[in-house]
Amino acid sequence: MKILVLNSGSSSIKFKLLEMPLEKIICSGMVERIGYEDAILRFKKDDINVQETVPIKTHREGLSILANYLTHPQKGVIKNSNDIYAVGHRVVHGGDSFAETTLINGAVKNEINYYSALAPLHNPPNLEGIEIAEKLFPTAKQVAVFDTAFYQTMPIKARKYAIPNTFYTEDNIKVYGFHGTSHKYVSEKAIKYLGKETSKIISIHLGNGCSMTAIVNGTSVDHSLGFAPSNGLIMGSRSGDIDHSVIFYLAESLGYSLNEIKQLLNKKSGMLGLTGSSDLRDIQAKAEEGDKNCQLAIDMNAYRIKKYIGGYAAAMNGLDALIFTAGIGENSSLIRRLACLDMDYLGIQLDLVKNEKQTNELREINTDSSQVKILVIPTNEELEIAKQVLELLS
Ligand code: AMP
């Protein structure tokens, strides 16, 4: 059966059409820069690779163009929209209402809308994607897969902030967590690979957004992102952990407005703030040429990861495997090497030769004597969404 996976963001829509349960990608594509005259449309099927620059004003327009591609007489892959059995939507914030993948109805949409207050950049476009897909694929079942669902198992001691209790009980201020679909997907692969009945795993998702999750026997017990996707590791343009006093100082002594501080910490900080670029490829290249800011930013980045590895190993009282995933985790041998450096006391020993090998498969990069397995596992959030949709509907 054909399952369409949609990830509808603030200015982009990504999609993959999969034949399930074969897990075969039929085609994929995306629309970027929605709202601009020079929006970019990509469509990929076998050896057909389309890239066009076209004006796309709205999400509705973007998704309609993509739907037309699917049914296109030559390039298309389906006869009409009824051939799509289900549409799986990535929804970033499901709060505490959704611990599972859920068939979408009016009440579910209301809840997604309710959580827009907590994820203003993500939930509104996610919801819009759902409403457009309902019109474009009227016979398909619409299913929501929540990034936050994977964290519903976390114990309260890891979810609650040390602020007065009513903020937790009445205002729902707590750790929700993000990247759950990716952490779930790669940790399940790792558990299968380890072949053990019990397991303690740290999953390290390093992309534009970065996060780590401590996972015991397949369920999450701690996670580095928090109430919003801003805590924890140093990211492309987000600072990660920061003393909140800095925010007050910026506002009270340096005269920044709240909105400016929000922009500063989310859009102008992290690797971008430290080096002028948010793309690790550029930063690594400049570091090799001797750029001191880039060298320091890479060191700081890896150091932050190391501290979380130590913290989570302590929290779980042991560690069987580390997983590196997403753009940086899968591709940067440098960050992996620095994050695993001098960790022998935790039983973590990286094989420097294996670390340099590049494949698109799960691979083990620890030495033979390492007590902890170090795994590089390509993430596949779309496949995970399709699998969860299939599981729900079968
Ligand atoms: P993602 O959000 O998972 O697509 O990851 C995007 C990030 O992956 C970008 O910021 C790049 O810096 C990083 N990345 C992708 N390929 C490489 C590579 N070969 N080496 C280092 N970083 C990479």
Coordinates of C-alpha atoms and ligand atoms in Angstrom, one line a residue:
M1 CA 0.0 0.0 0.0
K2 CA 1.1 3.5 -0.7
I3 CA 1.8 5.8 2.2
L4 CA 2.6 9.4 1.7
V5 CA 4.7 11.0 4.4
L6 CA 4.5 14.8 4.8
N7 CA 6.7 17.1 6.8
S8 CA 5.1 20.5 6.5
G9 CA 7.4 23.2 8.0
S10 CA 7.1 27.0 8.2
S11 CA 8.4 27.7 4.7
S12 CA 8.9 24.2 3.3
I13 CA 7.1 20.9 2.6
K14 CA 9.0 17.7 2.3
F15 CA 7.4 14.5 1.2
K16 CA 8.2 10.9 0.5
L17 CA 5.9 8.3 -1.0
L18 CA 6.6 4.8 0.2
E19 CA 5.4 1.4 -0.8
M20 CA 4.7 -0.4 2.5
P21 CA 5.5 -2.8 4.0
L22 CA 8.2 -3.2 1.4
E23 CA 9.8 0.0 2.7
K24 CA 10.5 1.1 -0.9
I25 CA 10.7 4.8 -1.7
I26 CA 8.6 5.4 -4.8
C27 CA 9.4 9.1 -5.1
S28 CA 10.3 12.1 -2.9
G29 CA 10.5 15.8 -3.1
M30 CA 10.1 19.1 -1.5
V31 CA 9.1 22.7 -1.8
E32 CA 11.3 25.2 -0.2
R33 CA 11.0 29.0 0.3
I34 CA 7.2 29.0 0.2
G35 CA 6.0 32.6 0.1
Y36 CA 8.7 33.7 -2.3
E37 CA 8.7 34.3 -6.1
D38 CA 11.8 32.0 -6.3
A39 CA 10.5 29.1 -4.4
I40 CA 12.3 25.8 -5.2
L41 CA 10.6 22.6 -6.1
R42 CA 12.3 19.3 -6.2
F43 CA 11.0 16.0 -7.3
K44 CA 12.9 12.7 -7.5
K45 CA 11.8 9.4 -8.9
D46 CA 14.3 6.7 -10.0
D47 CA 16.5 8.7 -12.4
I48 CA 14.1 11.6 -12.9
N49 CA 15.5 14.5 -10.9
V50 CA 13.4 17.7 -11.3
Q51 CA 14.4 21.0 -9.8
E52 CA 12.4 24.1 -10.7
T53 CA 12.4 27.7 -9.4
V54 CA 8.7 28.8 -9.4
P55 CA 6.7 31.4 -7.4
I56 CA 4.8 29.5 -4.7
K57 CA 2.8 31.8 -2.4
T58 CA 1.2 29.4 0.0
H59 CA 1.5 25.9 1.5
R60 CA -1.7 25.0 -0.4
E61 CA -0.2 25.9 -3.7
G62 CA 3.0 24.0 -2.9
L63 CA 1.2 20.9 -1.9
S64 CA -1.1 21.1 -4.9
I65 CA 2.0 21.3 -7.2
L66 CA 3.5 18.2 -5.5
A67 CA 0.2 16.3 -5.8
N68 CA 0.1 17.2 -9.5
Y69 CA 3.6 15.7 -9.8
L70 CA 2.4 12.5 -8.2
T71 CA -0.4 12.1 -10.9
H72 CA 1.6 13.6 -13.8
P73 CA 1.0 11.4 -17.0
Q74 CA 4.8 10.9 -17.6
K75 CA 6.6 11.6 -14.4
G76 CA 3.8 10.6 -12.1
V77 CA 3.5 7.5 -9.9
I78 CA -0.2 7.2 -9.2
K79 CA -3.3 7.4 -11.4
N80 CA -5.2 9.6 -9.0
S81 CA -5.2 10.7 -5.4
N82 CA -7.3 7.7 -4.3
D83 CA -4.3 5.5 -4.8
I84 CA -2.8 6.9 -1.6
Y85 CA -3.9 4.7 1.2
A86 CA -2.7 7.0 4.0
V87 CA -0.9 10.2 4.7
G88 CA 1.5 10.2 7.7
H89 CA 2.1 13.7 9.0
R90 CA 5.0 14.7 11.1
V91 CA 3.6 16.8 14.0
V92 CA 6.2 18.3 16.2
H93 CA 4.3 18.9 19.4
G94 CA 1.6 16.6 20.8
G95 CA 2.1 17.8 24.4
D96 CA 1.0 15.1 26.9
S97 CA -2.1 14.3 24.9
F98 CA -0.4 11.9 22.5
A99 CA 1.9 9.1 23.5
E100 CA 1.0 7.2 20.3
T101 CA 0.6 7.7 16.6
T102 CA -3.0 8.8 16.1
L103 CA -5.7 8.8 13.4
I104 CA -6.6 12.4 12.8
N105 CA -10.1 13.7 13.4
G106 CA -11.5 17.1 14.5
A107 CA -10.6 16.6 18.1
V108 CA -7.0 15.7 17.3
K109 CA -6.7 18.8 15.1
N110 CA -8.0 20.9 18.0
E111 CA -5.4 19.5 20.3
I112 CA -2.6 20.1 17.7
N113 CA -3.9 23.6 17.4
Y114 CA -3.9 23.9 21.2
Y115 CA -0.2 23.0 21.3
S116 CA 0.6 25.7 18.8
A117 CA 1.2 28.0 21.7
L118 CA 4.1 25.8 22.8
A119 CA 5.5 25.2 19.2
P120 CA 4.5 28.3 17.3
L121 CA 7.0 27.7 14.5
H122 CA 6.0 24.1 13.9
N123 CA 2.5 23.1 14.9
P124 CA 0.6 25.7 12.7
P125 CA 2.3 24.6 9.4
N126 CA 1.9 21.0 10.5
L127 CA -1.8 21.5 11.0
E128 CA -2.0 23.4 7.7
G129 CA -0.4 20.5 5.9
I130 CA -3.0 18.1 7.5
E131 CA -5.9 20.3 6.3
I132 CA -4.6 20.7 2.8
A133 CA -3.9 16.9 2.6
E134 CA -7.4 16.1 3.7
K135 CA -8.7 18.0 0.7
L136 CA -6.1 16.8 -1.8
F137 CA -6.3 13.1 -0.7
P138 CA -9.9 12.8 0.5
T139 CA -10.0 9.0 0.6
A140 CA -6.7 8.6 2.4
K141 CA -6.5 8.0 6.2
Q142 CA -4.7 11.0 7.8
V143 CA -2.4 10.0 10.6
A144 CA -0.3 12.2 13.0
V145 CA 3.1 11.0 14.2
F146 CA 4.3 13.2 17.1
D147 CA 7.9 14.1 17.7
T148 CA 7.1 14.4 21.4
A149 CA 5.5 11.0 21.8
F150 CA 8.7 9.1 22.4
Y151 CA 9.4 11.1 25.6
Q152 CA 6.1 10.3 27.4
T153 CA 8.0 7.5 29.2
M154 CA 10.5 9.8 30.8
P155 CA 10.3 9.9 34.6
I156 CA 9.1 13.1 36.2
K157 CA 12.4 13.8 37.7
A158 CA 13.8 14.2 34.2
R159 CA 10.8 16.1 32.9
K160 CA 10.2 18.7 35.6
Y161 CA 12.0 22.0 36.0
A162 CA 12.9 23.2 39.5
I163 CA 10.5 26.1 39.5
P164 CA 7.3 26.3 41.6
N165 CA 5.1 23.2 41.2
T166 CA 2.1 25.0 39.7
F167 CA 4.0 25.8 36.6
Y168 CA 4.2 22.0 36.0
T169 CA 0.7 21.1 37.1
E170 CA -1.2 24.0 35.8
D171 CA 0.8 25.6 33.0
N172 CA 2.3 22.4 31.5
I173 CA 5.9 23.8 31.7
K174 CA 8.1 20.7 31.5
V175 CA 10.4 18.9 29.2
Y176 CA 8.6 17.7 26.1
G177 CA 11.5 16.6 23.9
F178 CA 11.9 16.6 20.1
H179 CA 13.5 14.5 17.3
G180 CA 11.6 11.6 18.9
T181 CA 10.9 9.9 15.5
S182 CA 14.6 9.8 14.7
H183 CA 15.8 8.6 18.2
K184 CA 13.1 5.9 18.1
Y185 CA 14.1 4.7 14.7
V186 CA 17.8 4.5 15.3
S187 CA 17.6 3.1 18.8
E188 CA 15.3 0.3 17.6
K189 CA 17.9 -0.5 14.9
A190 CA 20.6 -0.5 17.6
I191 CA 18.6 -2.8 19.9
K192 CA 18.2 -5.3 17.1
Y193 CA 21.9 -5.1 16.3
L194 CA 23.0 -5.5 19.9
G195 CA 20.7 -8.6 20.2
K196 CA 20.5 -8.2 24.0
E197 CA 17.4 -8.5 26.1
T198 CA 18.2 -5.3 28.0
S199 CA 20.1 -2.3 26.8
K200 CA 21.3 1.1 27.8
I201 CA 21.8 3.4 24.8
I202 CA 22.6 7.0 24.2
S203 CA 21.3 8.3 20.9
I204 CA 23.0 11.4 19.5
H205 CA 21.1 13.2 16.7
L206 CA 23.4 15.8 15.2
G207 CA 21.8 17.8 12.4
N208 CA 20.9 21.4 12.1
G209 CA 19.0 20.8 15.4
C210 CA 20.9 18.5 17.8
S211 CA 19.8 16.4 20.7
M212 CA 20.7 13.4 22.8
T213 CA 18.4 10.8 24.4
A214 CA 19.1 8.2 27.1
I215 CA 17.2 5.1 26.3
V216 CA 16.8 2.1 28.6
N217 CA 15.3 -1.1 27.1
G218 CA 13.8 0.9 24.2
T219 CA 12.2 3.7 26.3
S220 CA 13.5 7.2 26.8
V221 CA 14.6 8.1 30.3
D222 CA 16.2 11.5 29.6
H223 CA 16.6 13.9 26.7
S224 CA 18.6 17.1 26.1
L225 CA 16.0 19.3 24.4
G226 CA 13.3 20.6 26.7
F227 CA 10.2 22.7 26.7
A228 CA 11.2 23.9 23.3
P229 CA 13.8 22.7 20.9
S230 CA 16.5 25.0 22.3
N231 CA 18.2 23.3 25.3
G232 CA 21.2 21.1 25.5
L233 CA 23.8 20.7 22.7
I234 CA 25.3 23.5 20.6
M235 CA 23.3 23.5 17.3
G236 CA 23.6 25.2 13.9
S237 CA 22.1 28.5 15.1
R238 CA 20.8 27.7 18.6
S239 CA 23.0 28.1 21.7
G240 CA 21.8 25.1 23.6
D241 CA 22.4 25.2 27.4
I242 CA 22.8 28.7 28.7
D243 CA 22.6 30.3 32.1
H244 CA 19.3 32.1 32.2
S245 CA 21.0 35.1 33.9
V246 CA 22.5 35.9 30.6
I247 CA 18.9 36.6 29.3
F248 CA 18.2 39.0 32.1
Y249 CA 21.5 40.7 31.6
L250 CA 20.9 41.1 27.9
A251 CA 17.5 42.6 28.6
E252 CA 18.2 44.7 31.7
S253 CA 21.7 45.9 31.2
L254 CA 22.3 45.7 27.4
G255 CA 18.8 46.8 26.3
Y256 CA 17.8 43.9 24.1
S257 CA 14.1 43.3 23.6
L258 CA 12.6 39.9 24.3
N259 CA 12.1 39.3 20.7
E260 CA 15.7 40.2 19.9
I261 CA 16.9 37.8 22.6
K262 CA 14.7 35.1 21.1
Q263 CA 16.2 35.7 17.6
L264 CA 19.7 35.9 19.1
L265 CA 19.5 32.6 20.9
N266 CA 17.6 30.6 18.3
K267 CA 18.8 32.1 15.0
K268 CA 22.1 33.8 15.6
S269 CA 23.9 31.6 18.1
G270 CA 25.3 28.1 18.2
M271 CA 27.9 27.3 15.5
L272 CA 26.7 30.3 13.4
G273 CA 27.3 32.7 16.3
L274 CA 30.7 31.2 17.0
T275 CA 32.0 31.0 13.5
G276 CA 29.7 32.9 11.0
S277 CA 28.5 29.7 9.5
S278 CA 26.0 27.1 10.6
D279 CA 27.2 24.4 8.2
L280 CA 29.7 22.1 9.8
R281 CA 31.3 21.3 6.4
D282 CA 32.4 25.0 6.0
I283 CA 33.4 25.2 9.6
Q284 CA 35.6 22.1 9.4
A285 CA 37.2 23.4 6.2
K286 CA 38.0 26.7 7.8
A287 CA 39.3 25.0 10.9
E288 CA 41.7 23.0 8.8
E289 CA 43.0 26.2 7.3
G290 CA 43.8 27.4 10.8
D291 CA 40.7 29.5 11.7
K292 CA 40.9 29.7 15.5
N293 CA 37.2 30.5 16.0
C294 CA 36.2 27.5 14.0
Q295 CA 38.6 25.2 15.8
L296 CA 37.3 26.4 19.2
A297 CA 33.6 26.0 18.1
I298 CA 34.2 22.4 17.0
D299 CA 36.0 21.7 20.4
M300 CA 33.1 23.3 22.3
N301 CA 30.5 21.4 20.3
A302 CA 32.2 18.0 21.0
Y303 CA 32.8 18.9 24.6
R304 CA 29.1 19.5 25.2
I305 CA 28.3 16.1 23.6
K306 CA 30.9 14.5 25.9
K307 CA 29.3 16.0 29.0
Y308 CA 25.9 14.7 28.1
I309 CA 27.4 11.2 27.4
G310 CA 28.9 11.3 30.9
G311 CA 25.6 12.5 32.4
Y312 CA 23.4 9.9 30.7
A313 CA 25.8 7.1 31.4
A314 CA 25.6 8.1 35.1
A315 CA 21.8 8.4 34.9
M316 CA 21.4 4.9 33.4
N317 CA 24.2 3.4 35.6
G318 CA 25.8 1.9 32.5
L319 CA 26.1 2.1 28.8
D320 CA 25.9 -0.5 26.0
A321 CA 26.0 1.7 22.9
L322 CA 26.3 5.2 21.6
I323 CA 24.5 6.0 18.3
F324 CA 25.6 8.9 16.0
T325 CA 22.9 9.9 13.5
A326 CA 21.7 12.8 11.2
G327 CA 23.8 15.0 8.9
I328 CA 26.7 15.6 11.3
G329 CA 26.4 12.4 13.3
E330 CA 26.5 10.3 10.1
N331 CA 29.1 12.3 8.2
S332 CA 31.5 14.1 10.5
S333 CA 34.2 11.7 11.6
L334 CA 35.8 14.7 13.3
I335 CA 33.0 15.4 15.7
R336 CA 32.6 11.7 16.5
R337 CA 36.3 11.5 17.2
L338 CA 36.4 14.5 19.5
A339 CA 33.2 13.4 21.3
C340 CA 34.6 10.0 22.0
L341 CA 38.1 11.1 22.8
D342 CA 39.5 10.2 26.3
M343 CA 36.4 8.3 27.3
D344 CA 38.2 5.0 28.2
Y345 CA 37.1 5.2 31.8
L346 CA 33.5 4.8 30.5
G347 CA 34.5 1.9 28.2
I348 CA 34.2 4.0 25.1
Q349 CA 37.0 3.3 22.6
L350 CA 36.7 4.6 19.0
D351 CA 38.5 2.8 16.2
L352 CA 40.0 5.7 14.3
V353 CA 40.2 3.7 11.0
K354 CA 36.6 2.5 11.1
N355 CA 35.5 6.0 12.1
E356 CA 36.7 7.3 8.7
K357 CA 34.8 4.8 6.6
Q358 CA 31.7 6.2 5.0
T359 CA 28.7 4.0 4.1
N360 CA 25.0 4.5 4.2
E361 CA 24.4 1.5 6.4
L362 CA 24.5 0.9 10.1
R363 CA 28.2 0.5 11.0
E364 CA 30.2 -0.2 14.2
I365 CA 33.2 2.1 14.7
N366 CA 34.5 1.0 18.1
T367 CA 37.6 -1.0 18.7
D368 CA 37.3 -4.7 19.3
S369 CA 38.1 -4.3 23.0
S370 CA 35.7 -1.3 23.6
Q371 CA 33.0 -2.2 26.2
V372 CA 30.6 0.2 24.6
K373 CA 29.6 -0.2 21.0
I374 CA 29.8 3.0 18.9
L375 CA 27.3 2.9 16.1
V376 CA 26.7 5.2 13.1
I377 CA 23.1 4.7 12.0
P378 CA 21.5 6.7 9.2
T379 CA 18.3 8.1 10.4
N380 CA 15.1 7.8 8.3
E381 CA 12.3 9.8 9.9
E382 CA 10.0 9.3 6.9
L383 CA 10.3 5.5 7.0
E384 CA 9.7 5.5 10.7
I385 CA 6.5 7.6 10.2
A386 CA 5.4 5.2 7.4
K387 CA 6.1 2.2 9.6
Q388 CA 4.1 3.7 12.5
V389 CA 1.2 4.6 10.2
L390 CA 1.1 1.0 8.8
E391 CA 1.3 -0.4 12.4
L392 CA -1.7 1.8 13.4
L393 CA -3.8 0.9 10.4
S394 CA -3.1 -2.8 10.2
Ligands
AMP1 P1 20.4 17.5 8.9 O1 19.7 18.5 9.7 O2 20.3 16.1 9.5 O3 20.1 17.5 7.4 O4 22.0 17.9 9.0 C1 22.5 19.1 8.5 C2 23.9 19.3 8.9 O5 24.7 18.2 8.6 C3 24.5 20.5 8.2 O6 24.6 21.6 9.1 C4 25.9 20.1 7.8 O7 26.8 20.8 8.6 C5 26.0 18.6 8.3 N1 26.7 17.8 7.4 C6 26.2 17.2 6.3 N2 27.1 16.5 5.6 C7 28.3 16.7 6.3 C8 29.6 16.2 6.1 N3 30.0 15.5 5.1 N4 30.5 16.6 7.0 C9 30.2 17.4 8.1 N5 29.0 17.8 8.3 C10 28.0 17.5 7.4

